[in-house]
CSV table of C-alpha atoms in Angstrom, one decimal:
chain,number,residue,atom,x,y,z
L,429,UNK,CA,-1.2,-25.2,23.4
L,430,UNK,CA,-3.4,-28.1,22.1
L,431,UNK,CA,-3.2,-31.4,24.0
L,432,UNK,CA,-1.7,-34.3,22.1
L,433,UNK,CA,-4.3,-36.7,20.7
L,434,UNK,CA,-4.7,-39.8,22.8
L,435,UNK,CA,-4.8,-43.3,21.4
L,436,UNK,CA,-7.8,-45.5,22.0
L,437,UNK,CA,-5.6,-48.6,21.7
L,438,UNK,CA,-4.3,-50.0,24.9
L,439,UNK,CA,-0.5,-50.1,25.4
L,440,UNK,CA,1.4,-53.1,24.2
L,441,UNK,CA,1.6,-55.1,20.9
L,442,UNK,CA,-1.5,-55.2,18.7
L,443,UNK,CA,-3.2,-58.6,19.0
L,444,UNK,CA,-4.8,-58.9,15.6
L,445,UNK,CA,-3.1,-61.3,13.4
L,446,UNK,CA,-1.0,-63.0,16.1
L,447,UNK,CA,-2.4,-66.4,15.3
L,448,UNK,CA,-1.7,-66.0,11.6
L,449,UNK,CA,1.9,-64.9,12.3
L,450,UNK,CA,2.4,-67.8,14.7
L,451,UNK,CA,0.9,-70.4,12.3
L,452,UNK,CA,3.1,-69.1,9.5
L,453,UNK,CA,6.1,-69.3,11.7
L,454,UNK,CA,5.2,-72.8,12.9
L,455,UNK,CA,4.9,-74.2,9.4
L,456,UNK,CA,8.1,-72.4,8.3
L,457,UNK,CA,10.0,-73.6,11.3
L,458,UNK,CA,8.8,-77.2,11.0
L,459,UNK,CA,9.6,-77.1,7.2
L,460,UNK,CA,13.1,-75.8,7.9
L,461,UNK,CA,14.1,-77.8,11.0
L,462,UNK,CA,11.8,-80.8,11.1
L,463,UNK,CA,9.0,-81.4,13.6
L,464,UNK,CA,11.2,-82.5,16.5
L,465,UNK,CA,13.6,-79.5,16.3
L,466,UNK,CA,10.7,-77.0,15.9
L,467,UNK,CA,10.5,-76.1,19.5
L,468,UNK,CA,8.1,-73.6,20.9
L,469,UNK,CA,11.1,-71.4,21.6
L,470,UNK,CA,12.2,-71.5,18.0
L,471,UNK,CA,8.6,-71.0,16.7
L,472,UNK,CA,8.2,-67.9,19.0
L,473,UNK,CA,11.5,-66.5,17.8
L,474,UNK,CA,10.5,-67.0,14.1
L,475,UNK,CA,7.1,-65.3,14.8
L,476,UNK,CA,8.7,-62.4,16.7
L,477,UNK,CA,6.6,-63.1,19.8
L,478,UNK,CA,7.4,-64.1,23.3
L,479,UNK,CA,7.1,-67.8,24.2
L,480,UNK,CA,4.5,-66.7,26.8
L,481,UNK,CA,2.4,-65.4,24.0
L,482,UNK,CA,2.2,-68.8,22.5
L,483,UNK,CA,1.6,-70.6,25.8
L,484,UNK,CA,-1.3,-68.2,26.6
L,485,UNK,CA,-3.0,-69.5,23.5
L,486,UNK,CA,-1.9,-73.1,23.3
L,487,UNK,CA,-0.9,-75.2,26.3
L,488,UNK,CA,1.5,-77.4,24.3
L,489,UNK,CA,3.3,-77.7,21.1
L,490,UNK,CA,0.8,-80.4,20.1
L,491,UNK,CA,-2.2,-78.1,20.7
L,492,UNK,CA,-0.4,-75.4,18.6
L,493,UNK,CA,0.2,-77.8,15.8
L,494,UNK,CA,-3.4,-79.0,15.7
L,495,UNK,CA,-4.7,-75.4,15.5
L,496,UNK,CA,-2.1,-74.7,12.9
L,497,UNK,CA,-3.2,-77.7,10.8
L,498,UNK,CA,-6.9,-76.7,11.2
L,499,UNK,CA,-6.0,-73.3,9.8
L,500,UNK,CA,-3.9,-74.7,7.0
L,501,UNK,CA,-6.5,-77.3,6.0
L,502,UNK,CA,-9.7,-75.2,6.3
L,503,UNK,CA,-12.9,-76.9,5.3
L,504,UNK,CA,-12.9,-80.0,3.1
L,505,UNK,CA,-14.1,-78.9,-0.4
L,506,UNK,CA,-16.5,-81.6,-1.3
L,507,UNK,CA,-16.8,-81.0,-5.0
L,508,UNK,CA,-18.8,-83.0,-7.5
L,509,UNK,CA,-22.3,-84.5,-7.7
L,510,UNK,CA,-21.7,-88.2,-7.4
L,511,UNK,CA,-20.0,-90.2,-4.6
L,512,UNK,CA,-16.9,-91.0,-6.8
L,513,UNK,CA,-16.4,-87.3,-7.5
L,514,UNK,CA,-16.9,-86.3,-3.8
L,515,UNK,CA,-14.4,-88.9,-2.6
L,516,UNK,CA,-11.9,-88.1,-5.4
L,517,UNK,CA,-12.0,-84.4,-4.6
L,518,UNK,CA,-11.5,-85.1,-0.9
L,519,UNK,CA,-8.5,-87.4,-1.6
L,520,UNK,CA,-6.9,-84.8,-4.0
L,521,UNK,CA,-7.5,-82.0,-1.5
L,522,UNK,CA,-5.8,-83.8,1.5
L,523,UNK,CA,-2.9,-85.0,-0.7
L,524,UNK,CA,-2.4,-81.4,-1.8
L,525,UNK,CA,-2.6,-80.0,1.7
L,526,UNK,CA,-0.1,-82.6,3.1
L,527,UNK,CA,2.2,-81.6,0.2
L,528,UNK,CA,2.3,-78.0,1.3
L,529,UNK,CA,5.6,-76.9,3.0
L,530,UNK,CA,5.6,-77.8,6.6
L,531,UNK,CA,2.1,-79.2,6.7
L,532,UNK,CA,2.9,-82.9,6.1
L,533,UNK,CA,5.8,-82.7,8.5
L,534,UNK,CA,3.7,-81.1,11.2
L,535,UNK,CA,0.9,-83.6,10.7
L,536,UNK,CA,3.2,-86.6,10.8
L,537,UNK,CA,5.0,-85.2,13.8
L,538,UNK,CA,1.9,-84.5,15.9
L,539,UNK,CA,0.4,-87.8,14.8
L,540,UNK,CA,3.6,-89.6,16.0
L,541,UNK,CA,3.6,-87.8,19.3
L,542,UNK,CA,-0.1,-88.7,19.9
L,543,UNK,CA,0.8,-92.4,19.8
L,544,UNK,CA,2.2,-92.2,23.3
L,545,UNK,CA,0.2,-89.1,24.5
L,546,UNK,CA,-3.5,-89.9,25.2
L,547,UNK,CA,-4.4,-86.3,25.8
L,548,UNK,CA,-2.9,-85.2,22.5
L,549,UNK,CA,-4.6,-88.2,20.8
L,550,UNK,CA,-8.0,-86.9,22.2
L,551,UNK,CA,-7.3,-83.4,20.8
L,552,UNK,CA,-6.4,-84.8,17.4
L,553,UNK,CA,-9.5,-86.9,17.3
L,554,UNK,CA,-11.9,-84.2,18.5
L,555,UNK,CA,-10.5,-81.1,16.9
L,556,UNK,CA,-8.9,-82.3,13.7
L,557,UNK,CA,-10.4,-85.6,12.6
L,558,UNK,CA,-14.0,-85.2,13.8
L,559,UNK,CA,-15.0,-82.2,11.7
L,560,UNK,CA,-13.7,-83.8,8.5
L,561,UNK,CA,-15.3,-87.2,9.5
L,562,UNK,CA,-18.6,-85.5,10.1
L,563,UNK,CA,-18.5,-83.6,6.8
L,564,UNK,CA,-17.7,-86.8,4.9
L,565,UNK,CA,-20.4,-88.8,6.7
L,566,UNK,CA,-23.0,-86.1,5.9
L,567,UNK,CA,-21.9,-85.8,2.2
L,568,UNK,CA,-21.6,-89.6,1.6
L,569,UNK,CA,-24.3,-90.9,3.9
L,570,UNK,CA,-21.8,-93.4,5.3
L,571,UNK,CA,-21.6,-94.8,8.9
L,572,UNK,CA,-18.8,-93.5,11.1
L,573,UNK,CA,-16.7,-96.7,10.9
L,574,UNK,CA,-16.5,-96.6,7.1
L,575,UNK,CA,-15.5,-92.9,7.0
L,576,UNK,CA,-12.9,-93.6,9.7
L,577,UNK,CA,-11.6,-96.4,7.5
L,578,UNK,CA,-11.5,-94.2,4.5
L,579,UNK,CA,-9.6,-91.5,6.5
L,580,UNK,CA,-7.2,-94.2,7.8
L,581,UNK,CA,-6.5,-95.6,4.3
L,582,UNK,CA,-6.0,-92.3,2.6
L,583,UNK,CA,-4.2,-90.2,5.3
L,584,UNK,CA,-2.2,-93.2,6.5
L,585,UNK,CA,-0.9,-93.8,3.0
L,586,UNK,CA,-0.1,-90.1,2.4
L,587,UNK,CA,1.8,-89.8,5.7
L,588,UNK,CA,3.6,-93.1,5.1
L,589,UNK,CA,4.9,-91.8,1.8
L,590,UNK,CA,6.1,-88.6,3.5
L,591,UNK,CA,7.8,-90.6,6.2
L,592,UNK,CA,9.5,-92.9,3.8
L,593,UNK,CA,10.6,-90.4,1.2
L,594,UNK,CA,10.4,-87.0,2.8
L,595,UNK,CA,8.3,-86.0,-0.2
L,596,UNK,CA,4.6,-85.7,-0.8
L,597,UNK,CA,2.9,-88.2,-3.0
L,598,UNK,CA,3.3,-87.5,-6.7
L,599,UNK,CA,0.1,-86.7,-8.7
L,600,UNK,CA,0.3,-90.0,-10.6
L,601,UNK,CA,0.4,-91.9,-7.3
L,602,UNK,CA,-2.5,-89.8,-5.9
L,603,UNK,CA,-4.5,-90.8,-9.0
L,604,UNK,CA,-3.6,-94.5,-8.4
L,605,UNK,CA,-4.5,-94.2,-4.7
L,606,UNK,CA,-7.9,-92.7,-5.7
L,607,UNK,CA,-8.5,-95.5,-8.2
L,608,UNK,CA,-7.7,-98.1,-5.6
L,609,UNK,CA,-10.0,-96.5,-3.0
L,610,UNK,CA,-13.0,-95.7,-5.2
L,611,UNK,CA,-14.3,-99.2,-5.8
L,612,UNK,CA,-14.6,-99.8,-2.1
L,613,UNK,CA,-16.2,-96.5,-1.2
L,614,UNK,CA,-17.9,-95.1,-4.3
L,615,UNK,CA,-20.7,-97.6,-4.5
L,616,UNK,CA,-23.9,-97.4,-2.5
L,617,UNK,CA,-23.6,-96.4,1.1
L,618,UNK,CA,-22.6,-99.2,3.4
L,619,UNK,CA,-21.8,-101.7,0.5
L,620,UNK,CA,-18.5,-103.1,-0.7
């Protein structure tokens, strides 16, 4: 009798793809239930994983949401040759991302939680804002304070619209926002 072949894989659930499954379940749950009702328990159930699986990777719902947003956003596509084209492409990109199901809700929710949670605010700043700020600073040759102001104006406006209407900003309004922002930021670095 020939022995049964043995598996090289350790016992238990395969680990590849767990983050992707949890991120998809997070956005889906936030989209369906809203940020506040999208608890770690509900996200774990939607992902088909144990709550402990989530807490082994992320110490809090806020940390999970930040990583989920980083995954959803990916790198900022800075397209174009001139400053106006780079800024316009960045504005249209973030407006489109915030308009994806669950993304704007998750972003607004974690942002709101960070107002009264200094540790979460630090995570948001270091992990979510800084990579995009640095990419824009490098591409535009602008000082940190002007890039932070650009981010505040654009993201703040987009999240405000989501909060007030429950809907992402319409394309025509994104165009109007871009046209309002460009005169201030598209000139020479540090002017306007």
